[in-house]
Amino acid sequence: MNTGLKITAFTAAVAATFGTAYSVGQGVDPVTAEKKPASEDGGHGGHTGEKEKPAGEEASAGHAEAVPGGLQISEGGYALDLQTSRIDAEKREELRFRVVKEGRGKNVTAYEREHGKELHLIVASRDLTTYRHLHPTRASDGTWSTPVELPEAGGYRVFADFKPAGAKEGLTLGADLAVAGRYVPKALPGAGARTSVDGYEVTLQGELKPGKAADVTLNVEKNGRPVTDLQPYLGSYGHLVALRAGDLAYLHVHPTGGPGDGRTKPGPGVSFAATAPSGGAYRLFLDFKHEGVVRTAAFTVRTGSAGGPTESQPPAHTH
């Protein structure tokens, strides 16, 4: 499993509204003819335009290329067409989209499976207080769909992480999603090295470093006891996604080991090699599976001059 960092950064789109409401009036060819517009899973993907480095190369070099790339809805000849651009808050609705091969007007229908899935979909609010990792269903014509229910109104970003069949590298494309309803802006949760979710306590050791590879470990406990029987989820014991506050620069990090490699234990710690593209505040989302349920633990951390996790600030609790 690749232990290096895959980074994709996305452009900021201003979506802050301070009023009472937020609203907006298997072949060789991996594509198929475009058709005009007429299940989910909970917690990763993430790719860059640069070639992946062999495991451990970034860490041994002591310095990683952390310049964000992408920042667009189309890249490498592929485009994300988000057919559902608006939904209502607190309502279960269907999110539909497709990946189009530019210049040919055809939907992509053949993908390489990564972490057990053809495509991973991340949905995050711009204030980074709401996060979803979904695995949509693909129809034969290449249209993807998944039910989603978002609790708060406001601006969201949708990230599609995939690798077309035959492509040399994977892509992560992004698009904006508006969620209508009563909108109350929220501040970024305070930085902290400890958080809780559904009776589990997760502690972060280590810190992200701008432009430099660093090791971070997340330890899982339940009722004060270390969890030593984490279950594999999408081929590993944990998945970590980091989003930079402000522009939602997207980082996806893979664990430094996995089930069946003869050295990685199923908890309590899940370790990652990570590089932050710059100093600033980041929101980290760890997905882990235990007792048959996938849970997401969320942290706010700061890098660069702001330093790492600050225990003096109240940690964010995931609900």
PDB file of C-alpha atoms in Angstrom:
ATOM      1  CA  MET A   1       0.000   0.000   0.000  1.00  0.00           C
ATOM      2  CA  ASN A   2       1.314   3.428  -0.861  1.00  0.00           C
ATOM      3  CA  THR A   3       2.333   5.313   2.268  1.00  0.00           C
ATOM      4  CA  GLY A   4       2.893   8.616   0.574  1.00  0.00           C
ATOM      5  CA  LEU A   5       0.565  11.552   0.556  1.00  0.00           C
ATOM      6  CA  LYS A   6      -1.868  12.218  -2.253  1.00  0.00           C
ATOM      7  CA  ILE A   7      -2.802  15.890  -2.380  1.00  0.00           C
ATOM      8  CA  THR A   8      -5.446  17.659  -4.406  1.00  0.00           C
ATOM      9  CA  ALA A   9      -6.330  21.267  -3.676  1.00  0.00           C
ATOM     10  CA  PHE A  10      -9.489  22.981  -4.749  1.00  0.00           C
ATOM     11  CA  THR A  11     -10.256  26.621  -5.451  1.00  0.00           C
ATOM     12  CA  ALA A  12     -12.216  28.572  -2.904  1.00  0.00           C
ATOM     13  CA  ALA A  13     -15.743  29.610  -3.807  1.00  0.00           C
ATOM     14  CA  VAL A  14     -17.355  32.223  -1.628  1.00  0.00           C
ATOM     15  CA  ALA A  15     -20.465  30.679  -0.103  1.00  0.00           C
ATOM     16  CA  ALA A  16     -20.943  32.648   3.108  1.00  0.00           C
ATOM     17  CA  THR A  17     -24.380  34.220   3.555  1.00  0.00           C
ATOM     18  CA  PHE A  18     -25.188  35.976   6.811  1.00  0.00           C
ATOM     19  CA  GLY A  19     -28.923  36.365   6.325  1.00  0.00           C
ATOM     20  CA  THR A  20     -31.672  34.038   7.534  1.00  0.00           C
ATOM     21  CA  ALA A  21     -31.648  31.628   4.594  1.00  0.00           C
ATOM     22  CA  TYR A  22     -29.301  30.089   2.024  1.00  0.00           C
ATOM     23  CA  SER A  23     -30.687  29.174  -1.385  1.00  0.00           C
ATOM     24  CA  VAL A  24     -30.073  29.188  -5.155  1.00  0.00           C
ATOM     25  CA  GLY A  25     -33.094  30.218  -7.566  1.00  0.00           C
ATOM     26  CA  GLN A  26     -15.872  -3.397 -19.529  1.00  0.00           C
ATOM     27  CA  GLY A  27     -14.363  -2.379 -22.767  1.00  0.00           C
ATOM     28  CA  VAL A  28     -11.061  -0.963 -23.917  1.00  0.00           C
ATOM     29  CA  ASP A  29     -12.663   2.441 -24.211  1.00  0.00           C
ATOM     30  CA  PRO A  30     -13.630   3.617 -20.682  1.00  0.00           C
ATOM     31  CA  VAL A  31     -16.374   5.910 -21.968  1.00  0.00           C
ATOM     32  CA  THR A  32     -19.834   5.567 -23.426  1.00  0.00           C
ATOM     33  CA  ALA A  33     -22.125   7.808 -25.469  1.00  0.00           C
ATOM     34  CA  GLU A  34     -23.505  10.708 -23.448  1.00  0.00           C
ATOM     35  CA  LYS A  35     -27.138  10.606 -22.480  1.00  0.00           C
ATOM     36  CA  LYS A  36     -28.944  13.777 -21.625  1.00  0.00           C
ATOM     37  CA  PRO A  37     -29.884  14.228 -17.981  1.00  0.00           C
ATOM     38  CA  ALA A  38     -33.292  12.848 -17.486  1.00  0.00           C
ATOM     39  CA  SER A  39     -25.583   3.274  -1.916  1.00  0.00           C
ATOM     40  CA  GLU A  40     -24.048   4.945   0.106  1.00  0.00           C
ATOM     41  CA  ASP A  41     -21.350   3.976   2.527  1.00  0.00           C
ATOM     42  CA  GLY A  42     -19.997   6.035   5.348  1.00  0.00           C
ATOM     43  CA  GLY A  43     -15.905   7.278   5.655  1.00  0.00           C
ATOM     44  CA  HIS A  44     -11.471   7.655   1.121  1.00  0.00           C
ATOM     45  CA  GLY A  45      -9.679   8.640  -1.801  1.00  0.00           C
ATOM     46  CA  GLY A  46      -7.508  11.467  -3.035  1.00  0.00           C
ATOM     47  CA  HIS A  47      -5.091  11.920  -5.850  1.00  0.00           C
ATOM     48  CA  THR A  48      -2.746  14.418  -7.319  1.00  0.00           C
ATOM     49  CA  GLY A  49      -1.674  15.265 -10.788  1.00  0.00           C
ATOM     50  CA  GLU A  50       1.852  14.207  -9.849  1.00  0.00           C
ATOM     51  CA  LYS A  51       3.059  10.617 -10.031  1.00  0.00           C
ATOM     52  CA  GLU A  52       2.901   8.644  -6.817  1.00  0.00           C
ATOM     53  CA  LYS A  53       6.168   8.016  -5.058  1.00  0.00           C
ATOM     54  CA  PRO A  54       7.164   4.567  -3.801  1.00  0.00           C
ATOM     55  CA  ALA A  55       6.342   3.835  -0.189  1.00  0.00           C
ATOM     56  CA  GLY A  56       8.639   5.671   2.187  1.00  0.00           C
ATOM     57  CA  GLU A  57      10.321   7.783  -0.481  1.00  0.00           C
ATOM     58  CA  GLU A  58       8.906  11.056   0.765  1.00  0.00           C
ATOM     59  CA  ALA A  59       9.845  10.336   4.362  1.00  0.00           C
ATOM     60  CA  SER A  60      13.375   9.283   3.442  1.00  0.00           C
ATOM     61  CA  ALA A  61      13.834  12.428   1.401  1.00  0.00           C
ATOM     62  CA  GLY A  62      12.801  14.462   4.436  1.00  0.00           C
ATOM     63  CA  HIS A  63      10.940  16.887   2.247  1.00  0.00           C
ATOM     64  CA  ALA A  64       7.883  16.384   0.072  1.00  0.00           C
ATOM     65  CA  GLU A  65       6.513  18.309  -2.840  1.00  0.00           C
ATOM     66  CA  ALA A  66       3.465  19.831  -1.214  1.00  0.00           C
ATOM     67  CA  VAL A  67       2.369  22.358  -3.789  1.00  0.00           C
ATOM     68  CA  PRO A  68      -1.386  21.869  -4.223  1.00  0.00           C
ATOM     69  CA  GLY A  69      -2.473  20.940  -7.725  1.00  0.00           C
ATOM     70  CA  GLY A  70      -5.797  20.508  -9.491  1.00  0.00           C
ATOM     71  CA  LEU A  71      -8.024  23.207  -8.095  1.00  0.00           C
ATOM     72  CA  GLN A  72     -10.593  22.642 -10.801  1.00  0.00           C
ATOM     73  CA  ILE A  73     -13.708  20.842 -11.925  1.00  0.00           C
ATOM     74  CA  SER A  74     -11.856  19.344 -14.899  1.00  0.00           C
ATOM     75  CA  GLU A  75      -8.370  17.942 -15.272  1.00  0.00           C
ATOM     76  CA  GLY A  76      -6.444  15.568 -17.506  1.00  0.00           C
ATOM     77  CA  GLY A  77      -9.194  15.477 -20.108  1.00  0.00           C
ATOM     78  CA  TYR A  78     -11.948  14.582 -17.629  1.00  0.00           C
ATOM     79  CA  ALA A  79     -14.680  16.774 -16.153  1.00  0.00           C
ATOM     80  CA  LEU A  80     -17.065  16.396 -13.228  1.00  0.00           C
ATOM     81  CA  ASP A  81     -20.680  17.177 -14.130  1.00  0.00           C
ATOM     82  CA  LEU A  82     -22.613  17.621 -10.874  1.00  0.00           C
ATOM     83  CA  GLN A  83     -26.194  17.247 -12.052  1.00  0.00           C
ATOM     84  CA  THR A  84     -27.586  17.957  -8.596  1.00  0.00           C
ATOM     85  CA  SER A  85     -26.365  21.421  -7.676  1.00  0.00           C
ATOM     86  CA  ARG A  86     -28.902  22.185  -4.939  1.00  0.00           C
ATOM     87  CA  ILE A  87     -30.651  20.188  -2.227  1.00  0.00           C
ATOM     88  CA  ASP A  88     -32.594  21.036   0.923  1.00  0.00           C
ATOM     89  CA  ALA A  89     -31.148  20.728   4.412  1.00  0.00           C
ATOM     90  CA  GLU A  90     -32.443  17.971   6.706  1.00  0.00           C
ATOM     91  CA  LYS A  91     -33.961  16.155   3.745  1.00  0.00           C
ATOM     92  CA  ARG A  92     -32.827  12.853   2.247  1.00  0.00           C
ATOM     93  CA  GLU A  93     -32.279  13.533  -1.435  1.00  0.00           C
ATOM     94  CA  GLU A  94     -30.498  11.914  -4.350  1.00  0.00           C
ATOM     95  CA  LEU A  95     -27.182  13.370  -5.456  1.00  0.00           C
ATOM     96  CA  ARG A  96     -26.452  12.684  -9.134  1.00  0.00           C
ATOM     97  CA  PHE A  97     -23.333  13.319 -11.206  1.00  0.00           C
ATOM     98  CA  ARG A  98     -21.216  11.938 -14.020  1.00  0.00           C
ATOM     99  CA  VAL A  99     -17.607  12.021 -15.134  1.00  0.00           C
ATOM    100  CA  VAL A 100     -17.264  13.113 -18.761  1.00  0.00           C
ATOM    101  CA  LYS A 101     -14.419  12.568 -21.188  1.00  0.00           C
ATOM    102  CA  GLU A 102     -13.831  16.073 -22.510  1.00  0.00           C
ATOM    103  CA  GLY A 103     -13.824  16.609 -26.262  1.00  0.00           C
ATOM    104  CA  ARG A 104     -15.830  13.450 -26.834  1.00  0.00           C
ATOM    105  CA  GLY A 105     -18.990  14.217 -24.906  1.00  0.00           C
ATOM    106  CA  LYS A 106     -19.096  10.723 -23.432  1.00  0.00           C
ATOM    107  CA  ASN A 107     -19.586   9.474 -19.910  1.00  0.00           C
ATOM    108  CA  VAL A 108     -16.827   7.415 -18.330  1.00  0.00           C
ATOM    109  CA  THR A 109     -18.121   3.899 -17.612  1.00  0.00           C
ATOM    110  CA  ALA A 110     -14.951   1.932 -16.792  1.00  0.00           C
ATOM    111  CA  TYR A 111     -12.880   2.587 -13.684  1.00  0.00           C
ATOM    112  CA  GLU A 112     -10.102   0.918 -11.743  1.00  0.00           C
ATOM    113  CA  ARG A 113     -11.072  -0.130  -8.237  1.00  0.00           C
ATOM    114  CA  GLU A 114      -9.138   1.588  -5.468  1.00  0.00           C
ATOM    115  CA  HIS A 115      -9.663   0.619  -1.820  1.00  0.00           C
ATOM    116  CA  GLY A 116     -12.434  -1.681  -2.967  1.00  0.00           C
ATOM    117  CA  LYS A 117     -14.441   0.964  -4.814  1.00  0.00           C
ATOM    118  CA  GLU A 118     -14.538   2.476  -8.302  1.00  0.00           C
ATOM    119  CA  LEU A 119     -15.187   5.962  -6.942  1.00  0.00           C
ATOM    120  CA  HIS A 120     -15.117   7.666  -3.553  1.00  0.00           C
ATOM    121  CA  LEU A 121     -17.248  10.739  -2.927  1.00  0.00           C
ATOM    122  CA  ILE A 122     -16.506  13.263  -0.177  1.00  0.00           C
ATOM    123  CA  VAL A 123     -19.030  15.958   0.739  1.00  0.00           C
ATOM    124  CA  ALA A 124     -17.911  18.661   3.182  1.00  0.00           C
ATOM    125  CA  SER A 125     -19.395  21.940   4.308  1.00  0.00           C
ATOM    126  CA  ARG A 126     -17.243  25.008   3.777  1.00  0.00           C
ATOM    127  CA  ASP A 127     -17.118  25.640   7.511  1.00  0.00           C
ATOM    128  CA  LEU A 128     -15.791  22.053   7.865  1.00  0.00           C
ATOM    129  CA  THR A 129     -18.344  21.079  10.499  1.00  0.00           C
ATOM    130  CA  THR A 130     -20.175  18.541   8.294  1.00  0.00           C
ATOM    131  CA  TYR A 131     -18.423  15.679   6.512  1.00  0.00           C
ATOM    132  CA  ARG A 132     -19.647  12.669   4.544  1.00  0.00           C
ATOM    133  CA  HIS A 133     -17.732   9.893   2.769  1.00  0.00           C
ATOM    134  CA  LEU A 134     -20.078   8.179   0.339  1.00  0.00           C
ATOM    135  CA  HIS A 135     -19.812   5.382  -2.197  1.00  0.00           C
ATOM    136  CA  PRO A 136     -22.368   6.054  -4.945  1.00  0.00           C
ATOM    137  CA  THR A 137     -23.845   3.568  -7.398  1.00  0.00           C
ATOM    138  CA  ARG A 138     -22.989   3.765 -11.114  1.00  0.00           C
ATOM    139  CA  ALA A 139     -25.637   3.129 -13.757  1.00  0.00           C
ATOM    140  CA  SER A 140     -24.727   1.465 -17.055  1.00  0.00           C
ATOM    141  CA  ASP A 141     -24.701   4.832 -18.832  1.00  0.00           C
ATOM    142  CA  GLY A 142     -22.044   6.185 -16.449  1.00  0.00           C
ATOM    143  CA  THR A 143     -24.339   8.277 -14.224  1.00  0.00           C
ATOM    144  CA  TRP A 144     -23.545   8.063 -10.516  1.00  0.00           C
ATOM    145  CA  SER A 145     -26.088   8.527  -7.728  1.00  0.00           C
ATOM    146  CA  THR A 146     -26.283   8.293  -3.959  1.00  0.00           C
ATOM    147  CA  PRO A 147     -28.774   9.354  -1.301  1.00  0.00           C
ATOM    148  CA  VAL A 148     -27.483  12.041   1.018  1.00  0.00           C
ATOM    149  CA  GLU A 149     -28.908  13.988   3.939  1.00  0.00           C
ATOM    150  CA  LEU A 150     -27.095  17.108   5.136  1.00  0.00           C
ATOM    151  CA  PRO A 151     -28.037  18.692   8.463  1.00  0.00           C
ATOM    152  CA  GLU A 152     -27.151  22.320   7.851  1.00  0.00           C
ATOM    153  CA  ALA A 153     -27.789  24.848   5.094  1.00  0.00           C
ATOM    154  CA  GLY A 154     -24.888  26.601   3.403  1.00  0.00           C
ATOM    155  CA  GLY A 155     -22.144  26.042   0.865  1.00  0.00           C
ATOM    156  CA  TYR A 156     -20.639  22.581   0.417  1.00  0.00           C
ATOM    157  CA  ARG A 157     -17.900  21.080  -1.731  1.00  0.00           C
ATOM    158  CA  VAL A 158     -18.241  17.720  -3.477  1.00  0.00           C
ATOM    159  CA  PHE A 159     -15.027  15.785  -4.203  1.00  0.00           C
ATOM    160  CA  ALA A 160     -15.035  12.836  -6.644  1.00  0.00           C
ATOM    161  CA  ASP A 161     -11.964  10.612  -6.300  1.00  0.00           C
ATOM    162  CA  PHE A 162     -11.468   8.030  -9.063  1.00  0.00           C
ATOM    163  CA  LYS A 163      -9.136   6.477 -11.632  1.00  0.00           C
ATOM    164  CA  PRO A 164     -10.477   5.836 -15.148  1.00  0.00           C
ATOM    165  CA  ALA A 165      -9.607   2.439 -16.602  1.00  0.00           C
ATOM    166  CA  GLY A 166      -6.309   2.641 -18.441  1.00  0.00           C
ATOM    167  CA  ALA A 167      -5.329   5.999 -16.926  1.00  0.00           C
ATOM    168  CA  LYS A 168      -1.826   6.375 -15.504  1.00  0.00           C
ATOM    169  CA  GLU A 169      -2.963   8.382 -12.501  1.00  0.00           C
ATOM    170  CA  GLY A 170      -6.060   8.948 -10.420  1.00  0.00           C
ATOM    171  CA  LEU A 171      -7.940  12.214 -10.210  1.00  0.00           C
ATOM    172  CA  THR A 172      -9.907  14.163  -7.649  1.00  0.00           C
ATOM    173  CA  LEU A 173     -12.328  16.677  -9.143  1.00  0.00           C
ATOM    174  CA  GLY A 174     -14.484  19.115  -7.193  1.00  0.00           C
ATOM    175  CA  ALA A 175     -17.749  21.011  -7.590  1.00  0.00           C
ATOM    176  CA  ASP A 176     -19.893  23.252  -5.399  1.00  0.00           C
ATOM    177  CA  LEU A 177     -23.177  22.140  -3.853  1.00  0.00           C
ATOM    178  CA  ALA A 178     -25.723  24.535  -2.345  1.00  0.00           C
ATOM    179  CA  VAL A 179     -27.864  23.340   0.548  1.00  0.00           C
ATOM    180  CA  ALA A 180     -30.968  25.462   1.079  1.00  0.00           C
ATOM    181  CA  GLY A 181     -32.514  26.290   4.419  1.00  0.00           C
ATOM    182  CA  ARG A 182     -31.937  28.474   7.443  1.00  0.00           C
ATOM    183  CA  TYR A 183     -28.209  29.233   7.516  1.00  0.00           C
ATOM    184  CA  VAL A 184     -26.262  30.032  10.672  1.00  0.00           C
ATOM    185  CA  PRO A 185     -22.500  30.482  10.093  1.00  0.00           C
ATOM    186  CA  LYS A 186     -20.270  28.450  12.405  1.00  0.00           C
ATOM    187  CA  ALA A 187     -16.691  28.996  13.470  1.00  0.00           C
ATOM    188  CA  LEU A 188     -14.047  26.376  12.838  1.00  0.00           C
ATOM    189  CA  PRO A 189     -13.957  24.047  15.876  1.00  0.00           C
ATOM    190  CA  GLY A 190     -11.046  24.690  18.219  1.00  0.00           C
ATOM    191  CA  ALA A 191      -7.788  22.809  17.750  1.00  0.00           C
ATOM    192  CA  GLY A 192      -7.227  19.785  19.947  1.00  0.00           C
ATOM    193  CA  ALA A 193      -5.395  16.463  20.062  1.00  0.00           C
ATOM    194  CA  ARG A 194      -8.324  14.479  21.455  1.00  0.00           C
ATOM    195  CA  THR A 195     -11.892  13.990  20.265  1.00  0.00           C
ATOM    196  CA  SER A 196     -14.804  11.644  20.913  1.00  0.00           C
ATOM    197  CA  VAL A 197     -17.394   9.900  18.773  1.00  0.00           C
ATOM    198  CA  ASP A 198     -20.104   7.430  19.840  1.00  0.00           C
ATOM    199  CA  GLY A 199     -18.355   6.556  23.104  1.00  0.00           C
ATOM    200  CA  TYR A 200     -14.903   6.211  21.547  1.00  0.00           C
ATOM    201  CA  GLU A 201     -11.976   8.479  22.404  1.00  0.00           C
ATOM    202  CA  VAL A 202      -9.423   9.137  19.668  1.00  0.00           C
ATOM    203  CA  THR A 203      -6.088  10.809  20.402  1.00  0.00           C
ATOM    204  CA  LEU A 204      -3.752  12.349  17.832  1.00  0.00           C
ATOM    205  CA  GLN A 205       0.016  11.990  18.234  1.00  0.00           C
ATOM    206  CA  GLY A 206       2.388  13.948  16.007  1.00  0.00           C
ATOM    207  CA  GLU A 207       1.538  16.923  13.822  1.00  0.00           C
ATOM    208  CA  LEU A 208       1.348  17.965  10.207  1.00  0.00           C
ATOM    209  CA  LYS A 209       4.337  19.920   8.928  1.00  0.00           C
ATOM    210  CA  PRO A 210       4.217  22.338   5.982  1.00  0.00           C
ATOM    211  CA  GLY A 211       6.090  20.944   2.992  1.00  0.00           C
ATOM    212  CA  LYS A 212       7.680  18.144   5.003  1.00  0.00           C
ATOM    213  CA  ALA A 213       6.665  14.532   5.521  1.00  0.00           C
ATOM    214  CA  ALA A 214       5.732  13.667   9.092  1.00  0.00           C
ATOM    215  CA  ASP A 215       4.266  10.673  10.879  1.00  0.00           C
ATOM    216  CA  VAL A 216       0.977  10.979  12.737  1.00  0.00           C
ATOM    217  CA  THR A 217      -0.753   8.263  14.750  1.00  0.00           C
ATOM    218  CA  LEU A 218      -4.362   8.157  15.874  1.00  0.00           C
ATOM    219  CA  ASN A 219      -5.095   5.961  18.889  1.00  0.00           C
ATOM    220  CA  VAL A 220      -8.584   4.591  19.492  1.00  0.00           C
ATOM    221  CA  GLU A 221      -9.979   3.820  22.960  1.00  0.00           C
ATOM    222  CA  LYS A 222     -13.372   2.760  24.275  1.00  0.00           C
ATOM    223  CA  ASN A 223     -14.384   3.070  27.926  1.00  0.00           C
ATOM    224  CA  GLY A 224     -10.804   3.979  28.778  1.00  0.00           C
ATOM    225  CA  ARG A 225      -9.356   0.836  27.188  1.00  0.00           C
ATOM    226  CA  PRO A 226      -7.327   0.625  23.974  1.00  0.00           C
ATOM    227  CA  VAL A 227      -9.212  -0.875  21.032  1.00  0.00           C
ATOM    228  CA  THR A 228      -7.060  -3.733  19.718  1.00  0.00           C
ATOM    229  CA  ASP A 229      -9.550  -5.331  17.340  1.00  0.00           C
ATOM    230  CA  LEU A 230     -10.248  -2.673  14.721  1.00  0.00           C
ATOM    231  CA  GLN A 231     -11.816  -4.175  11.606  1.00  0.00           C
ATOM    232  CA  PRO A 232     -10.572  -3.702   8.042  1.00  0.00           C
ATOM    233  CA  TYR A 233     -12.503  -1.032   6.172  1.00  0.00           C
ATOM    234  CA  LEU A 234     -11.839  -0.597   2.463  1.00  0.00           C
ATOM    235  CA  GLY A 235      -8.650  -2.621   2.885  1.00  0.00           C
ATOM    236  CA  SER A 236      -7.108  -0.855   5.886  1.00  0.00           C
ATOM    237  CA  TYR A 237      -7.665  -0.103   9.569  1.00  0.00           C
ATOM    238  CA  GLY A 238      -8.234   3.592   9.007  1.00  0.00           C
ATOM    239  CA  HIS A 239      -8.603   6.297   6.388  1.00  0.00           C
ATOM    240  CA  LEU A 240      -7.623   9.909   6.920  1.00  0.00           C
ATOM    241  CA  VAL A 241      -8.739  12.956   4.959  1.00  0.00           C
ATOM    242  CA  ALA A 242      -7.589  16.506   5.725  1.00  0.00           C
ATOM    243  CA  LEU A 243      -9.201  19.689   4.401  1.00  0.00           C
ATOM    244  CA  ARG A 244      -7.500  23.064   4.742  1.00  0.00           C
ATOM    245  CA  ALA A 245      -9.663  25.777   6.246  1.00  0.00           C
ATOM    246  CA  GLY A 246     -10.380  28.647   3.881  1.00  0.00           C
ATOM    247  CA  ASP A 247     -10.028  27.033   0.463  1.00  0.00           C
ATOM    248  CA  LEU A 248     -10.701  23.363   1.276  1.00  0.00           C
ATOM    249  CA  ALA A 249      -7.371  22.163  -0.103  1.00  0.00           C
ATOM    250  CA  TYR A 250      -7.802  18.399  -0.079  1.00  0.00           C
ATOM    251  CA  LEU A 251      -5.329  15.897   1.338  1.00  0.00           C
ATOM    252  CA  HIS A 252      -5.794  12.156   1.493  1.00  0.00           C
ATOM    253  CA  VAL A 253      -3.287  10.085   3.403  1.00  0.00           C
ATOM    254  CA  HIS A 254      -2.914   6.325   3.480  1.00  0.00           C
ATOM    255  CA  PRO A 255      -1.865   4.307   6.537  1.00  0.00           C
ATOM    256  CA  THR A 256       1.751   3.151   6.737  1.00  0.00           C
ATOM    257  CA  GLY A 257       0.595  -0.477   6.895  1.00  0.00           C
ATOM    258  CA  GLY A 258      -2.479  -2.632   6.533  1.00  0.00           C
ATOM    259  CA  PRO A 259      -4.188  -5.914   7.381  1.00  0.00           C
ATOM    260  CA  GLY A 260      -2.245  -9.007   6.361  1.00  0.00           C
ATOM    261  CA  ASP A 261       1.149  -7.360   5.962  1.00  0.00           C
ATOM    262  CA  GLY A 262       2.557  -9.251   8.951  1.00  0.00           C
ATOM    263  CA  ARG A 263       3.455  -6.159  10.958  1.00  0.00           C
ATOM    264  CA  THR A 264       0.400  -3.924  11.303  1.00  0.00           C
ATOM    265  CA  LYS A 265      -1.759  -4.556  14.372  1.00  0.00           C
ATOM    266  CA  PRO A 266      -5.523  -3.877  14.396  1.00  0.00           C
ATOM    267  CA  GLY A 267      -5.211  -1.001  16.842  1.00  0.00           C
ATOM    268  CA  PRO A 268      -5.178   0.862  19.003  1.00  0.00           C
ATOM    269  CA  GLY A 269      -2.968   3.059  16.817  1.00  0.00           C
ATOM    270  CA  VAL A 270      -3.375   3.765  13.104  1.00  0.00           C
ATOM    271  CA  SER A 271      -0.331   5.521  11.629  1.00  0.00           C
ATOM    272  CA  PHE A 272      -0.040   7.719   8.552  1.00  0.00           C
ATOM    273  CA  ALA A 273       2.659   9.566   6.626  1.00  0.00           C
ATOM    274  CA  ALA A 274       1.403  13.058   5.784  1.00  0.00           C
ATOM    275  CA  THR A 275       2.531  16.397   4.405  1.00  0.00           C
ATOM    276  CA  ALA A 276       0.642  19.675   4.665  1.00  0.00           C
ATOM    277  CA  PRO A 277       0.958  21.914   1.583  1.00  0.00           C
ATOM    278  CA  SER A 278       1.231  25.037   3.769  1.00  0.00           C
ATOM    279  CA  GLY A 279       0.859  26.391   7.259  1.00  0.00           C
ATOM    280  CA  GLY A 280      -2.620  27.061   8.557  1.00  0.00           C
ATOM    281  CA  ALA A 281      -5.637  25.312  10.045  1.00  0.00           C
ATOM    282  CA  TYR A 282      -6.795  21.897   8.860  1.00  0.00           C
ATOM    283  CA  ARG A 283      -9.729  19.686   9.692  1.00  0.00           C
ATOM    284  CA  LEU A 284      -8.840  15.982   9.933  1.00  0.00           C
ATOM    285  CA  PHE A 285     -11.403  13.199   9.496  1.00  0.00           C
ATOM    286  CA  LEU A 286     -10.479   9.650  10.534  1.00  0.00           C
ATOM    287  CA  ASP A 287     -12.767   6.784   9.500  1.00  0.00           C
ATOM    288  CA  PHE A 288     -12.392   3.546  11.458  1.00  0.00           C
ATOM    289  CA  LYS A 289     -14.517   0.408  11.807  1.00  0.00           C
ATOM    290  CA  HIS A 290     -15.235  -1.429  15.049  1.00  0.00           C
ATOM    291  CA  GLU A 291     -18.003  -3.856  16.030  1.00  0.00           C
ATOM    292  CA  GLY A 292     -19.346  -3.679  12.495  1.00  0.00           C
ATOM    293  CA  VAL A 293     -19.869   0.100  12.426  1.00  0.00           C
ATOM    294  CA  VAL A 294     -17.849   2.772  10.599  1.00  0.00           C
ATOM    295  CA  ARG A 295     -17.317   5.913  12.647  1.00  0.00           C
ATOM    296  CA  THR A 296     -15.664   9.243  11.868  1.00  0.00           C
ATOM    297  CA  ALA A 297     -13.521  11.126  14.370  1.00  0.00           C
ATOM    298  CA  ALA A 298     -12.799  14.772  13.555  1.00  0.00           C
ATOM    299  CA  PHE A 299      -9.974  17.062  14.693  1.00  0.00           C
ATOM    300  CA  THR A 300      -8.833  20.607  14.020  1.00  0.00           C
ATOM    301  CA  VAL A 301      -5.052  21.035  13.853  1.00  0.00           C
ATOM    302  CA  ARG A 302      -2.761  23.942  13.038  1.00  0.00           C
ATOM    303  CA  THR A 303       0.541  23.842  11.208  1.00  0.00           C
ATOM    304  CA  GLY A 304       3.403  26.260  10.596  1.00  0.00           C
ATOM    305  CA  SER A 305       3.667  29.288  12.842  1.00  0.00           C
ATOM    306  CA  ALA A 306       0.325  28.392  14.370  1.00  0.00           C
ATOM    307  CA  GLY A 307       1.834  25.170  15.710  1.00  0.00           C
ATOM    308  CA  GLY A 308       0.207  21.782  16.105  1.00  0.00           C
ATOM    309  CA  PRO A 309      -2.824  20.695  18.130  1.00  0.00           C
ATOM    310  CA  THR A 310      -3.460  22.953  21.095  1.00  0.00           C
ATOM    311  CA  GLU A 311      -4.860  21.266  24.187  1.00  0.00           C
ATOM    312  CA  SER A 312      -5.807  24.604  25.755  1.00  0.00           C
ATOM    313  CA  GLN A 313      -8.539  25.019  23.173  1.00  0.00           C
ATOM    314  CA  PRO A 314     -11.682  22.890  23.486  1.00  0.00           C
ATOM    315  CA  PRO A 315     -11.447  19.770  21.310  1.00  0.00           C
ATOM    316  CA  ALA A 316     -14.101  19.157  18.685  1.00  0.00           C
ATOM    317  CA  HIS A 317     -16.580  16.386  19.427  1.00  0.00           C
ATOM    318  CA  THR A 318     -18.047  14.398  16.575  1.00  0.00           C
ATOM    319  CA  HIS A 319     -21.718  13.518  16.679  1.00  0.00           C
TER     320      HIS A 319
END
